[in-house]
Amino acid sequence: MEHLTWKDRRHIESFLRIGRDVVLGRVCIDGEKCSGCGFCTRACPAGALELADRKARMAEGNALCFSCGDCVAICPEGAIDLEAYLQFRHFFRYLDRGEAQPPRRF
Amino acid sequence: MTGKNPRTEPDEPGKPGPEPGAPFTPVEEVIFRRRSVRFYRKSQVPEHLVRRVLEAGRFAPSAGNAQPWRFVVIQDPAMIEEMTRDVIAVCRRVMRMADYTEPGMQRKESVAKALQRILPNMFHPIPLAAMKLISQGKLGVWHGAPTVIALLVDGRAPGKPFLDIGIAGQNMVLAAHSLGLGTCWVSFIAPLAMMPKWKKRLGIRHPYKLATSIALGYPRGEPDGMVSRETRAVDWHGEDGKRRVVT
């Protein structure tokens, strides 16, 4: 079982240290398949997606993608994939997480 | 509809259940495919469907069968808009105090961190980022859903009444998705519980407390579907008395 160290508990993550304090979620968008419908930009709770040249892309800047997968699910073309999952590095660190998997049938 | 289950002998083995790797049951399908919906059609959800969703909440398990919930259905667009406006106003006030990400505003970082230490759930980085988007109008509160169900909790109930509300709410959410509706849990309703106007209109008065809310409507597009998510370590104390970790 993972636990926080005292050092971690003292350090609250800062949005000014993205990459070091916070690893953002990330999706990759297949530009070939993307039809520019914009559903993903509406579904994204983090405002992390935008349309440019009639194609969806991750917005410039540090929108807090928390890898919910709503864009992946809503995309009618199946053009979006989750690539990285949000992680905090200290106080708010997610614990006991392994590699990503779709729902499994045991 | 109510009545007895067929008689079974006390020592009869239980039904074996599906073979390993068998297809998902309809209930599992709904659970795995449910995604939070943030893009709704304008058309109202008919009363019989809302009542069907509420019925799923009514039959949720609760500590001591106390059923400590009270559901408030809001379908008046003017009221939802006014609630939204008031939530946005609160988000703006918090951001004026604690948004350190604007250029030249680093000094506010200590305010944000103090809030995060005192109220780590409310001011967790994710809701903090969401408050910024809401205050800028980039993220809706109820996302244009035509129906909002506010979930109130009877604070006198046994055990952990807020947990019972979560169970009842998820019953409703899963029922809604199985009916082709979309839902989103929206706890940004919380600030309204501090305003006398909303206390009165939503009936938030002893013994009731405001717990959370659920947006309900017909989704635009097809937001439900399975996605990947991180596996979680589970401690498993086996029959052999040994502990192992499964993921």
CSV table of C-alpha atoms in Angstrom, one decimal:
chain,number,residue,atom,x,y,z
A,1,MET,CA,0.0,0.0,0.0
A,2,GLU,CA,1.4,3.4,-0.9
A,3,HIS,CA,1.4,6.2,1.6
A,4,LEU,CA,2.5,9.8,1.6
A,5,THR,CA,5.8,10.8,3.0
A,6,TRP,CA,5.9,13.7,5.5
A,7,LYS,CA,7.8,15.6,2.8
A,8,ASP,CA,4.9,15.1,0.4
A,9,ARG,CA,2.4,16.1,3.0
A,10,ARG,CA,4.1,19.4,3.5
A,11,HIS,CA,4.3,20.3,-0.2
A,12,ILE,CA,1.0,21.5,-1.9
A,13,GLU,CA,1.2,21.3,-5.6
A,14,SER,CA,1.3,24.6,-7.6
A,15,PHE,CA,-0.1,25.3,-11.0
A,16,LEU,CA,2.9,27.4,-11.6
A,17,ARG,CA,5.0,24.2,-11.5
A,18,ILE,CA,3.2,22.1,-14.0
A,19,GLY,CA,5.3,19.2,-15.1
A,20,ARG,CA,7.1,19.2,-11.8
A,21,ASP,CA,4.3,19.4,-9.3
A,22,VAL,CA,1.5,18.2,-11.5
A,23,VAL,CA,1.6,15.8,-14.5
A,24,LEU,CA,-1.3,16.7,-16.7
A,25,GLY,CA,-3.5,14.2,-18.5
A,26,ARG,CA,-3.1,14.1,-22.2
A,27,VAL,CA,-5.1,12.8,-25.2
A,28,CYS,CA,-3.8,12.1,-28.7
A,29,ILE,CA,-6.1,13.0,-31.5
A,30,ASP,CA,-5.8,11.3,-34.9
A,31,GLY,CA,-5.9,14.2,-37.3
A,32,GLU,CA,-6.9,11.8,-40.2
A,33,LYS,CA,-10.0,10.6,-38.5
A,34,CYS,CA,-11.0,13.9,-36.8
A,35,SER,CA,-14.0,15.4,-38.6
A,36,GLY,CA,-14.0,18.6,-36.7
A,37,CYS,CA,-17.5,18.1,-35.2
A,38,GLY,CA,-16.4,19.7,-31.9
A,39,PHE,CA,-18.3,17.3,-29.6
A,40,CYS,CA,-15.1,16.7,-27.7
A,41,THR,CA,-14.6,20.4,-27.0
A,42,ARG,CA,-18.1,20.5,-25.5
A,43,ALA,CA,-17.6,17.3,-23.5
A,44,CYS,CA,-14.3,18.3,-21.9
A,45,PRO,CA,-14.8,19.6,-18.4
A,46,ALA,CA,-11.3,21.1,-18.3
A,47,GLY,CA,-11.6,23.2,-21.4
A,48,ALA,CA,-8.5,21.3,-22.6
A,49,LEU,CA,-9.7,20.8,-26.2
A,50,GLU,CA,-10.2,23.3,-29.0
A,51,LEU,CA,-10.9,23.4,-32.7
A,52,ALA,CA,-8.2,24.8,-35.0
A,53,ASP,CA,-8.5,24.5,-38.8
A,54,ARG,CA,-11.6,22.3,-38.3
A,55,LYS,CA,-9.6,19.8,-36.3
A,56,ALA,CA,-9.7,19.2,-32.6
A,57,ARG,CA,-6.4,19.6,-30.6
A,58,MET,CA,-5.3,20.1,-27.0
A,59,ALA,CA,-5.5,23.7,-26.1
A,60,GLU,CA,-2.4,25.8,-25.7
A,61,GLY,CA,-1.5,26.5,-22.1
A,62,ASN,CA,-2.0,24.3,-19.1
A,63,ALA,CA,-5.6,23.2,-19.0
A,64,LEU,CA,-6.0,20.7,-16.3
A,65,CYS,CA,-6.9,17.5,-18.3
A,66,PHE,CA,-7.8,15.0,-15.6
A,67,SER,CA,-8.0,12.1,-18.1
A,68,CYS,CA,-11.7,11.4,-17.6
A,69,GLY,CA,-12.1,10.0,-21.1
A,70,ASP,CA,-15.3,11.9,-21.9
A,71,CYS,CA,-13.8,13.1,-25.1
A,72,VAL,CA,-12.7,9.5,-26.0
A,73,ALA,CA,-16.2,8.2,-25.4
A,74,ILE,CA,-18.1,11.0,-27.2
A,75,CYS,CA,-15.9,11.1,-30.4
A,76,PRO,CA,-18.1,9.7,-33.2
A,77,GLU,CA,-15.0,8.9,-35.3
A,78,GLY,CA,-13.0,7.1,-32.5
A,79,ALA,CA,-10.2,9.6,-33.2
A,80,ILE,CA,-9.2,10.2,-29.6
A,81,ASP,CA,-7.1,8.1,-27.2
A,82,LEU,CA,-6.0,8.7,-23.7
A,83,GLU,CA,-2.2,9.0,-23.6
A,84,ALA,CA,-1.3,10.2,-20.1
A,85,TYR,CA,-3.2,10.3,-16.8
A,86,LEU,CA,-3.3,13.2,-14.4
A,87,GLN,CA,-1.0,12.8,-11.4
A,88,PHE,CA,-0.1,15.1,-8.6
A,89,ARG,CA,3.4,14.6,-7.2
A,90,HIS,CA,3.0,15.5,-3.5
A,91,PHE,CA,0.2,16.4,-1.2
A,92,PHE,CA,-2.6,15.4,-3.6
A,93,ARG,CA,-0.8,12.4,-5.1
A,94,TYR,CA,-3.1,9.6,-6.3
A,95,LEU,CA,-2.1,6.4,-4.6
A,96,ASP,CA,-2.1,2.7,-5.6
A,97,ARG,CA,-2.7,3.3,-9.3
A,98,GLY,CA,-1.5,0.9,-12.0
A,99,GLU,CA,-1.5,1.0,-15.8
A,100,ALA,CA,-4.7,2.0,-17.6
A,101,GLN,CA,-7.1,-0.7,-18.8
A,102,PRO,CA,-10.5,-0.7,-20.3
A,103,PRO,CA,-13.3,-2.6,-18.3
A,104,ARG,CA,-12.1,-6.2,-18.0
A,105,ARG,CA,-14.1,-9.3,-18.0
A,106,PHE,CA,-12.8,-11.8,-15.5
B,1,MET,CA,-45.1,-7.0,-8.3
B,2,THR,CA,-43.9,-7.6,-4.8
B,3,GLY,CA,-44.0,-11.0,-3.3
B,4,LYS,CA,-42.0,-14.1,-2.3
B,5,ASN,CA,-38.9,-15.5,-3.9
B,6,PRO,CA,-39.2,-19.1,-4.9
B,7,ARG,CA,-38.5,-21.5,-2.0
B,8,THR,CA,-34.9,-22.8,-1.8
B,9,GLU,CA,-33.6,-25.4,0.6
B,10,PRO,CA,-31.3,-23.9,3.2
B,11,ASP,CA,-28.2,-26.0,2.1
B,12,GLU,CA,-28.8,-25.7,-1.6
B,13,PRO,CA,-25.6,-24.2,-3.3
B,14,GLY,CA,-26.1,-20.7,-4.8
B,15,LYS,CA,-26.4,-20.2,-8.5
B,16,PRO,CA,-23.0,-20.6,-10.1
B,17,GLY,CA,-23.1,-17.3,-12.0
B,18,PRO,CA,-21.6,-16.8,-15.4
B,19,GLU,CA,-18.4,-18.6,-16.6
B,20,PRO,CA,-15.1,-16.7,-16.5
B,21,GLY,CA,-14.9,-14.2,-19.3
B,22,ALA,CA,-18.6,-14.2,-19.9
B,23,PRO,CA,-20.1,-11.1,-21.6
B,24,PHE,CA,-21.1,-8.1,-19.4
B,25,THR,CA,-24.6,-8.2,-17.9
B,26,PRO,CA,-26.9,-5.3,-18.9
B,27,VAL,CA,-26.2,-3.7,-15.5
B,28,GLU,CA,-22.4,-3.9,-16.0
B,29,GLU,CA,-22.8,-2.4,-19.4
B,30,VAL,CA,-24.6,0.6,-18.0
B,31,ILE,CA,-22.0,0.9,-15.2
B,32,PHE,CA,-19.0,0.7,-17.6
B,33,ARG,CA,-20.5,2.9,-20.3
B,34,ARG,CA,-21.7,5.7,-18.1
B,35,ARG,CA,-19.8,8.9,-18.7
B,36,SER,CA,-20.6,12.3,-17.2
B,37,VAL,CA,-22.6,14.3,-19.8
B,38,ARG,CA,-21.9,18.0,-20.2
B,39,PHE,CA,-23.7,18.7,-23.5
B,40,TYR,CA,-27.5,18.4,-23.4
B,41,ARG,CA,-30.4,18.8,-25.8
B,42,LYS,CA,-32.8,21.5,-24.9
B,43,SER,CA,-35.9,19.2,-24.9
B,44,GLN,CA,-37.3,18.6,-21.5
B,45,VAL,CA,-37.2,15.1,-19.9
B,46,PRO,CA,-40.9,13.9,-19.6
B,47,GLU,CA,-42.3,13.6,-16.1
B,48,HIS,CA,-42.7,9.8,-16.3
B,49,LEU,CA,-38.9,9.3,-17.0
B,50,VAL,CA,-37.9,11.7,-14.2
B,51,ARG,CA,-40.2,9.7,-11.9
B,52,ARG,CA,-38.7,6.5,-13.0
B,53,VAL,CA,-35.2,7.8,-12.2
B,54,LEU,CA,-36.4,9.0,-8.7
B,55,GLU,CA,-37.9,5.6,-8.1
B,56,ALA,CA,-34.5,4.0,-8.5
B,57,GLY,CA,-33.3,6.4,-5.8
B,58,ARG,CA,-36.1,5.5,-3.6
B,59,PHE,CA,-35.1,1.9,-3.5
B,60,ALA,CA,-31.4,2.5,-2.6
B,61,PRO,CA,-30.0,0.9,0.5
B,62,SER,CA,-29.4,3.1,3.5
B,63,ALA,CA,-28.2,2.7,7.0
B,64,GLY,CA,-31.0,1.3,9.2
B,65,ASN,CA,-33.3,1.7,6.2
B,66,ALA,CA,-33.6,5.4,7.3
B,67,GLN,CA,-33.8,6.6,3.6
B,68,PRO,CA,-32.4,10.0,4.7
B,69,TRP,CA,-32.9,11.7,1.4
B,70,ARG,CA,-35.1,14.4,0.0
B,71,PHE,CA,-35.0,14.9,-3.8
B,72,VAL,CA,-35.9,18.4,-5.3
B,73,VAL,CA,-36.6,18.3,-9.0
B,74,ILE,CA,-36.0,21.6,-10.8
B,75,GLN,CA,-37.3,21.9,-14.3
B,76,ASP,CA,-37.9,25.7,-14.4
B,77,PRO,CA,-35.2,27.1,-16.8
B,78,ALA,CA,-35.4,30.5,-15.2
B,79,MET,CA,-34.6,29.0,-11.8
B,80,ILE,CA,-31.7,26.9,-13.1
B,81,GLU,CA,-30.3,30.0,-14.8
B,82,GLU,CA,-30.6,32.0,-11.6
B,83,MET,CA,-28.9,29.2,-9.7
B,84,THR,CA,-26.1,29.1,-12.3
B,85,ARG,CA,-25.7,32.9,-12.1
B,86,ASP,CA,-25.3,32.7,-8.3
B,87,VAL,CA,-22.8,29.9,-8.4
B,88,ILE,CA,-20.8,31.8,-11.0
B,89,ALA,CA,-20.8,34.9,-8.7
B,90,VAL,CA,-19.4,32.8,-5.9
B,91,CYS,CA,-16.7,31.3,-8.1
B,92,ARG,CA,-15.7,34.8,-9.2
B,93,ARG,CA,-15.3,35.9,-5.6
B,94,VAL,CA,-13.2,32.9,-4.7
B,95,MET,CA,-11.0,33.5,-7.8
B,96,ARG,CA,-10.5,37.2,-6.9
B,97,MET,CA,-9.1,35.9,-3.7
B,98,ALA,CA,-7.2,32.8,-4.7
B,99,ASP,CA,-6.4,32.8,-8.4
B,100,TYR,CA,-2.6,32.9,-8.5
B,101,THR,CA,-2.3,31.7,-12.0
B,102,GLU,CA,-3.0,35.1,-13.6
B,103,PRO,CA,0.2,37.0,-14.5
B,104,GLY,CA,1.5,39.1,-11.6
B,105,MET,CA,-0.8,37.4,-9.1
B,106,GLN,CA,1.7,35.0,-7.5
B,107,ARG,CA,1.2,36.6,-4.1
B,108,LYS,CA,-2.3,34.9,-4.0
B,109,GLU,CA,-0.6,31.5,-4.0
B,110,SER,CA,-0.3,31.6,-0.2
B,111,VAL,CA,-4.1,32.3,0.1
B,112,ALA,CA,-4.9,29.3,-2.2
B,113,LYS,CA,-2.5,27.0,-0.4
B,114,ALA,CA,-3.9,28.0,3.0
B,115,LEU,CA,-7.4,27.2,1.7
B,116,GLN,CA,-6.2,23.9,0.3
B,117,ARG,CA,-4.8,22.9,3.7
B,118,ILE,CA,-7.9,23.9,5.6
B,119,LEU,CA,-10.4,22.6,3.1
B,120,PRO,CA,-8.5,20.1,0.9
B,121,ASN,CA,-11.6,18.7,-0.7
B,122,MET,CA,-13.3,22.0,-1.6
B,123,PHE,CA,-10.1,23.6,-2.8
B,124,HIS,CA,-8.5,20.6,-4.3
B,125,PRO,CA,-6.6,21.7,-7.5
B,126,ILE,CA,-9.3,20.2,-9.7
B,127,PRO,CA,-12.3,22.1,-8.3
B,128,LEU,CA,-10.0,25.2,-8.1
B,129,ALA,CA,-9.3,24.9,-11.8
B,130,ALA,CA,-13.0,24.3,-12.4
B,131,MET,CA,-13.9,27.4,-10.5
B,132,LYS,CA,-11.7,29.4,-12.7
B,133,LEU,CA,-13.3,28.0,-15.9
B,134,ILE,CA,-16.8,28.6,-14.4
B,135,SER,CA,-16.0,32.2,-13.4
B,136,GLN,CA,-14.8,32.7,-17.0
B,137,GLY,CA,-17.9,31.1,-18.5
B,138,LYS,CA,-15.8,28.4,-20.1
B,139,LEU,CA,-17.4,25.6,-18.1
B,140,GLY,CA,-21.1,25.4,-17.4
B,141,VAL,CA,-22.5,24.5,-14.0
B,142,TRP,CA,-25.4,22.3,-15.1
B,143,HIS,CA,-24.3,22.4,-18.7
B,144,GLY,CA,-27.6,23.3,-20.1
B,145,ALA,CA,-29.4,20.3,-18.7
B,146,PRO,CA,-33.2,20.9,-18.6
B,147,THR,CA,-33.6,19.1,-15.3
B,148,VAL,CA,-31.7,19.4,-12.1
B,149,ILE,CA,-32.2,17.1,-9.1
B,150,ALA,CA,-31.0,18.6,-5.9
B,151,LEU,CA,-30.2,15.9,-3.3
B,152,LEU,CA,-30.9,17.0,0.3
B,153,VAL,CA,-29.9,14.8,3.3
B,154,ASP,CA,-31.6,14.4,6.7
B,155,GLY,CA,-28.7,15.2,9.1
B,156,ARG,CA,-30.3,13.1,11.9
B,157,ALA,CA,-30.0,9.8,10.1
B,158,PRO,CA,-28.0,6.9,11.5
B,159,GLY,CA,-24.5,6.2,10.4
B,160,LYS,CA,-23.2,8.2,7.5
B,161,PRO,CA,-26.2,9.9,5.8
B,162,PHE,CA,-24.1,11.6,3.1
B,163,LEU,CA,-22.9,8.2,2.0
B,164,ASP,CA,-26.5,7.1,1.7
B,165,ILE,CA,-27.2,10.1,-0.5
B,166,GLY,CA,-24.3,9.0,-2.8
B,167,ILE,CA,-25.8,5.5,-3.0
B,168,ALA,CA,-29.3,6.8,-3.9
B,169,GLY,CA,-27.8,9.2,-6.4
B,170,GLN,CA,-25.8,6.6,-8.2
B,171,ASN,CA,-28.9,4.4,-8.4
B,172,MET,CA,-30.7,7.3,-10.1
B,173,VAL,CA,-27.7,8.0,-12.4
B,174,LEU,CA,-27.5,4.4,-13.6
B,175,ALA,CA,-31.2,4.1,-14.0
B,176,ALA,CA,-31.1,7.3,-16.1
B,177,HIS,CA,-28.3,6.1,-18.4
B,178,SER,CA,-30.1,2.8,-18.9
B,179,LEU,CA,-33.1,4.8,-20.1
B,180,GLY,CA,-31.0,6.7,-22.6
B,181,LEU,CA,-30.7,9.8,-20.5
B,182,GLY,CA,-27.5,11.6,-19.6
B,183,THR,CA,-26.4,12.8,-16.1
B,184,CYS,CA,-23.7,14.7,-14.4
B,185,TRP,CA,-23.0,14.9,-10.7
B,186,VAL,CA,-22.7,18.6,-9.9
B,187,SER,CA,-21.6,19.5,-6.4
B,188,PHE,CA,-21.0,23.1,-7.4
B,189,ILE,CA,-24.5,23.6,-6.1
B,190,ALA,CA,-22.9,23.7,-2.6
B,191,PRO,CA,-22.5,27.5,-2.4
B,192,LEU,CA,-26.3,28.0,-2.7
B,193,ALA,CA,-26.7,26.4,0.7
B,194,MET,CA,-25.1,29.5,2.2
B,195,MET,CA,-27.6,31.9,0.6
B,196,PRO,CA,-30.9,32.6,2.5
B,197,LYS,CA,-32.7,32.9,-0.8
B,198,TRP,CA,-31.8,29.4,-1.9
B,199,LYS,CA,-32.2,27.9,1.6
B,200,LYS,CA,-35.8,29.0,1.4
B,201,ARG,CA,-36.4,28.0,-2.2
B,202,LEU,CA,-34.7,24.6,-2.0
B,203,GLY,CA,-36.0,23.9,1.5
B,204,ILE,CA,-32.6,23.6,3.1
B,205,ARG,CA,-33.6,23.9,6.7
B,206,HIS,CA,-33.1,21.6,9.8
B,207,PRO,CA,-32.9,18.6,9.6
B,208,TYR,CA,-32.1,18.9,5.9
B,209,LYS,CA,-28.7,19.8,4.5
B,210,LEU,CA,-27.8,20.2,0.8
B,211,ALA,CA,-25.6,17.3,-0.3
B,212,THR,CA,-25.2,17.6,-4.0
B,213,SER,CA,-27.1,17.7,-7.3
B,214,ILE,CA,-27.5,15.8,-10.5
B,215,ALA,CA,-28.0,17.3,-14.0
B,216,LEU,CA,-30.4,15.3,-16.1
B,217,GLY,CA,-31.3,15.5,-19.7
B,218,TYR,CA,-31.1,14.0,-23.2
B,219,PRO,CA,-27.4,14.0,-24.3
B,220,ARG,CA,-26.2,15.5,-27.6
B,221,GLY,CA,-24.2,13.0,-29.5
B,222,GLU,CA,-23.4,9.7,-27.8
B,223,PRO,CA,-21.4,10.5,-24.8
B,224,ASP,CA,-21.6,7.1,-23.1
B,225,GLY,CA,-19.0,4.5,-23.9
B,226,MET,CA,-16.2,2.5,-22.3
B,227,VAL,CA,-12.8,4.2,-21.8
B,228,SER,CA,-9.6,3.1,-20.1
B,229,ARG,CA,-8.7,4.1,-16.6
B,230,GLU,CA,-5.9,3.2,-14.2
B,231,THR,CA,-6.2,-0.1,-12.4
B,232,ARG,CA,-6.2,0.1,-8.6
B,233,ALA,CA,-4.3,-2.0,-6.1
B,234,VAL,CA,-6.6,-4.1,-4.0
B,235,ASP,CA,-5.5,-6.0,-0.9
B,236,TRP,CA,-6.9,-9.5,-0.9
B,237,HIS,CA,-6.9,-11.5,2.3
B,238,GLY,CA,-7.3,-15.0,0.9
B,239,GLU,CA,-8.9,-18.2,2.3
B,240,ASP,CA,-5.4,-19.5,2.9
B,241,GLY,CA,-4.8,-16.7,5.4
B,242,LYS,CA,-2.3,-15.0,3.2
B,243,ARG,CA,-2.5,-11.4,1.8
B,244,ARG,CA,-1.9,-10.7,-1.8
B,245,VAL,CA,-2.3,-7.6,-3.9
B,246,VAL,CA,-4.4,-7.7,-7.1
B,247,THR,CA,-4.8,-4.9,-9.7
